[in-house]
Amino acid sequence: MMKDYYIDCSFKSREGLCFTDRKVELEKLLKLCEKGYHTPIVVYGPEGCGKTTLLNYLRHILSRSKEFVVVYVDALQESVQEALKIVPEIDRREIMKMLESLARMDIREILVRVYDIVHILITKLKLSKKKLVILIDDVYKCLGLENVDKYTKMLYELIGWKFRRELMLDSVLVLLTTSEGVSKRELLKHTYVNVYMLWNMSHNGFKLLYEQLRPEISFEDAWILTGGNPRALLELYEDNWNVDKYVRRILQKVSVIIEDLPKDRLRRLVEDPDSDVELARVLEDRGLMIRLLRGELCLSEEPSPDRELGIGEKWAWKIPAYRLAIEKLCR
Ligand SMILES: Nc1ncnc2c1ncn2[C@@H]1O[C@H](COP(=O)(O)OP(=O)(O)OP(=O)(O)O)[C@@H](O)[C@H]1O
Ligand SMILES: [Mg+2]
């Protein structure tokens, strides 16, 4: 159905870029939307790898079909008007009128009362027999890490009992995103949720994104610094493709993050990301490394181990520039 290297200008990202790549992920996600899933699904991935963009694009694609009701919540927005987006598209004021009692709430309450929102929509718009997709972006940043278990379990209960039985929906999928290593580790312990990893973009897909930015550095240079992370590429673009400036900024940031950590152990992690789980976990919590999920748990094409890109079997640097910075700082 989709071309191998996918680009769709009917959807533009916040920065005005055409939606690019993610064919593998979209095929899996669309299948899940179609059939529903009995547990919530949490998509975990490096900061800036494109989780929010993918979730918004999914909503865009689903809005083309009459089969779906989509409730999208951007949990980091201040106001309900900004945070809540609904498919089928109805007039914004109309939704607010329908959800009058909720409009005055803050986003936390909206998240907790997601059942009420769905209930109002389904009954007022007579939408039973549809497929329900709930998309919540950055949920745990909003609710706090202490609520990760409780909230996810509540969603699980809603899927099994309330959504399917009371509202007579055809299928239900609840998809959440997080870039917090701690929340992912917590959730992996439980059977009432499934965690999937979204990795940075594929080599060929990333090239299509790079070409949209009228680049002034070679593609290989961009790839070797960013490893396919779109936000990192946008930072290079903002720095007017001045690689030295970009690298200096990363060096300054990383030097603060690692100043209390042992240099010899960091050096070993630079050589082999799998060499020190204990330190890798510390670096995951500080935003520099990530525990990879492979096989069934990887939504993207699995990243191949690659020393230069800082990818091991189990652990990876979130972007290669972090690994390069630590290599320099620990010399
Ligand atoms: N598939 C894509 N096509 C085009 N641009 C993209 C794509 N994915 C990401 N981008 C660009 O990269 C930027 C960063 O991506 P995004 O905000 O979606 O990442 P994220 O994983 O949600 O980050 P965070 O972990 O901070 O929430 C976007 O604003 C967008 O411009
Ligand atoms: Mg995001």
Short mmCIF file of N, CA and C and ligand atoms in Angstrom, two decimals, residues 13-15 17-22 45-54 137-138 141 179 201 209 230-231 234, ligand 1:
data_model
loop_
_atom_site.label_atom_id
_atom_site.label_comp_id
_atom_site.label_asym_id
_atom_site.label_seq_id
_atom_site.Cartn_x
_atom_site.Cartn_y
_atom_site.Cartn_z
N SER A 13 4.49 18.63 10.05
CA SER A 13 4.88 18.62 11.47
C SER A 13 4.87 20.06 11.99
N ARG A 14 5.04 20.19 13.31
CA ARG A 14 5.10 21.53 13.92
C ARG A 14 6.04 22.47 13.17
N GLU A 15 7.15 21.91 12.69
CA GLU A 15 8.15 22.74 12.01
C GLU A 15 7.87 22.84 10.51
N LEU A 17 7.44 20.34 8.33
CA LEU A 17 8.02 19.30 7.49
C LEU A 17 6.94 18.29 7.10
N CYS A 18 7.04 17.79 5.87
CA CYS A 18 6.10 16.74 5.45
C CYS A 18 6.35 15.49 6.28
N PHE A 19 5.29 14.79 6.62
CA PHE A 19 5.48 13.57 7.40
C PHE A 19 6.32 12.58 6.59
N THR A 20 7.33 12.01 7.22
CA THR A 20 8.31 11.21 6.50
C THR A 20 8.59 9.90 7.22
N ASP A 21 8.81 8.85 6.41
CA ASP A 21 9.27 7.57 6.95
C ASP A 21 8.20 6.90 7.83
N ARG A 22 8.60 5.97 8.66
CA ARG A 22 7.73 5.31 9.65
C ARG A 22 6.73 4.34 9.04
N GLY A 45 10.57 5.77 23.48
CA GLY A 45 11.66 6.00 22.52
C GLY A 45 12.48 7.21 22.90
N PRO A 46 13.67 7.36 22.28
CA PRO A 46 14.54 8.49 22.60
C PRO A 46 13.81 9.82 22.44
N GLU A 47 14.18 10.77 23.26
CA GLU A 47 13.60 12.11 23.11
C GLU A 47 13.82 12.61 21.69
N GLY A 48 12.79 13.18 21.12
CA GLY A 48 12.92 13.79 19.80
C GLY A 48 12.92 12.81 18.65
N CYS A 49 12.63 11.52 18.92
CA CYS A 49 12.68 10.54 17.82
C CYS A 49 11.43 10.63 16.95
N GLY A 50 10.37 11.29 17.45
CA GLY A 50 9.18 11.47 16.61
C GLY A 50 7.91 10.85 17.15
N LYS A 51 7.83 10.62 18.44
CA LYS A 51 6.63 9.99 19.02
C LYS A 51 5.39 10.87 18.84
N THR A 52 5.51 12.14 19.21
CA THR A 52 4.37 13.06 19.11
C THR A 52 3.92 13.19 17.65
N THR A 53 4.89 13.32 16.77
CA THR A 53 4.57 13.49 15.35
C THR A 53 3.87 12.24 14.82
N LEU A 54 4.35 11.08 15.22
CA LEU A 54 3.74 9.83 14.76
C LEU A 54 2.30 9.70 15.28
N ASP A 137 -0.43 11.60 24.59
CA ASP A 137 0.99 11.91 24.42
C ASP A 137 1.58 12.43 25.73
N ASP A 138 2.74 11.93 26.07
CA ASP A 138 3.49 12.40 27.25
C ASP A 138 2.70 12.28 28.55
N LYS A 141 4.58 12.40 32.10
CA LYS A 141 5.18 13.70 32.46
C LYS A 141 4.11 14.54 33.13
N SER A 179 8.98 9.13 27.13
CA SER A 179 10.41 9.01 26.84
C SER A 179 11.19 8.82 28.14
N MET A 201 14.77 7.47 13.15
CA MET A 201 14.30 7.14 11.79
C MET A 201 15.28 6.23 11.04
N LEU A 209 13.94 13.30 5.04
CA LEU A 209 13.70 14.41 5.95
C LEU A 209 14.81 15.46 5.79
N PRO A 230 15.19 12.99 14.41
CA PRO A 230 14.74 14.20 13.70
C PRO A 230 14.95 15.50 14.48
N ARG A 231 14.76 15.46 15.81
CA ARG A 231 14.96 16.71 16.55
C ARG A 231 16.44 17.15 16.51
N LEU A 234 16.99 18.85 13.34
CA LEU A 234 16.42 20.21 13.36
C LEU A 234 17.32 21.17 14.15
N1 LIG B 1 8.01 11.29 10.82
C1 LIG B 1 8.35 12.57 10.81
N2 LIG B 1 8.25 13.31 9.68
C2 LIG B 1 8.61 14.61 9.66
N3 LIG B 1 9.11 15.25 10.72
C3 LIG B 1 9.25 14.58 11.85
C4 LIG B 1 8.88 13.21 11.97
N4 LIG B 1 9.12 12.80 13.23
C5 LIG B 1 9.61 13.87 13.87
N5 LIG B 1 9.70 14.94 13.07
C6 LIG B 1 10.21 16.27 13.42
O1 LIG B 1 11.01 16.18 14.58
C7 LIG B 1 10.50 16.99 15.63
C8 LIG B 1 10.64 16.23 16.95
O2 LIG B 1 9.75 15.14 16.94
P1 LIG B 1 8.68 14.86 18.09
O3 LIG B 1 8.37 16.08 18.85
O4 LIG B 1 7.56 14.13 17.46
O5 LIG B 1 9.54 13.87 19.01
P2 LIG B 1 9.14 13.17 20.38
O6 LIG B 1 9.65 11.77 20.30
O7 LIG B 1 7.70 13.36 20.62
O8 LIG B 1 9.98 14.00 21.44
P3 LIG B 1 9.80 14.04 23.06
O9 LIG B 1 10.43 12.79 23.57
O10 LIG B 1 10.56 15.27 23.49
O11 LIG B 1 8.33 14.13 23.33
C9 LIG B 1 9.06 17.29 15.25
O12 LIG B 1 8.64 18.54 15.71
C10 LIG B 1 9.05 17.21 13.75
O13 LIG B 1 9.29 18.45 13.14
#
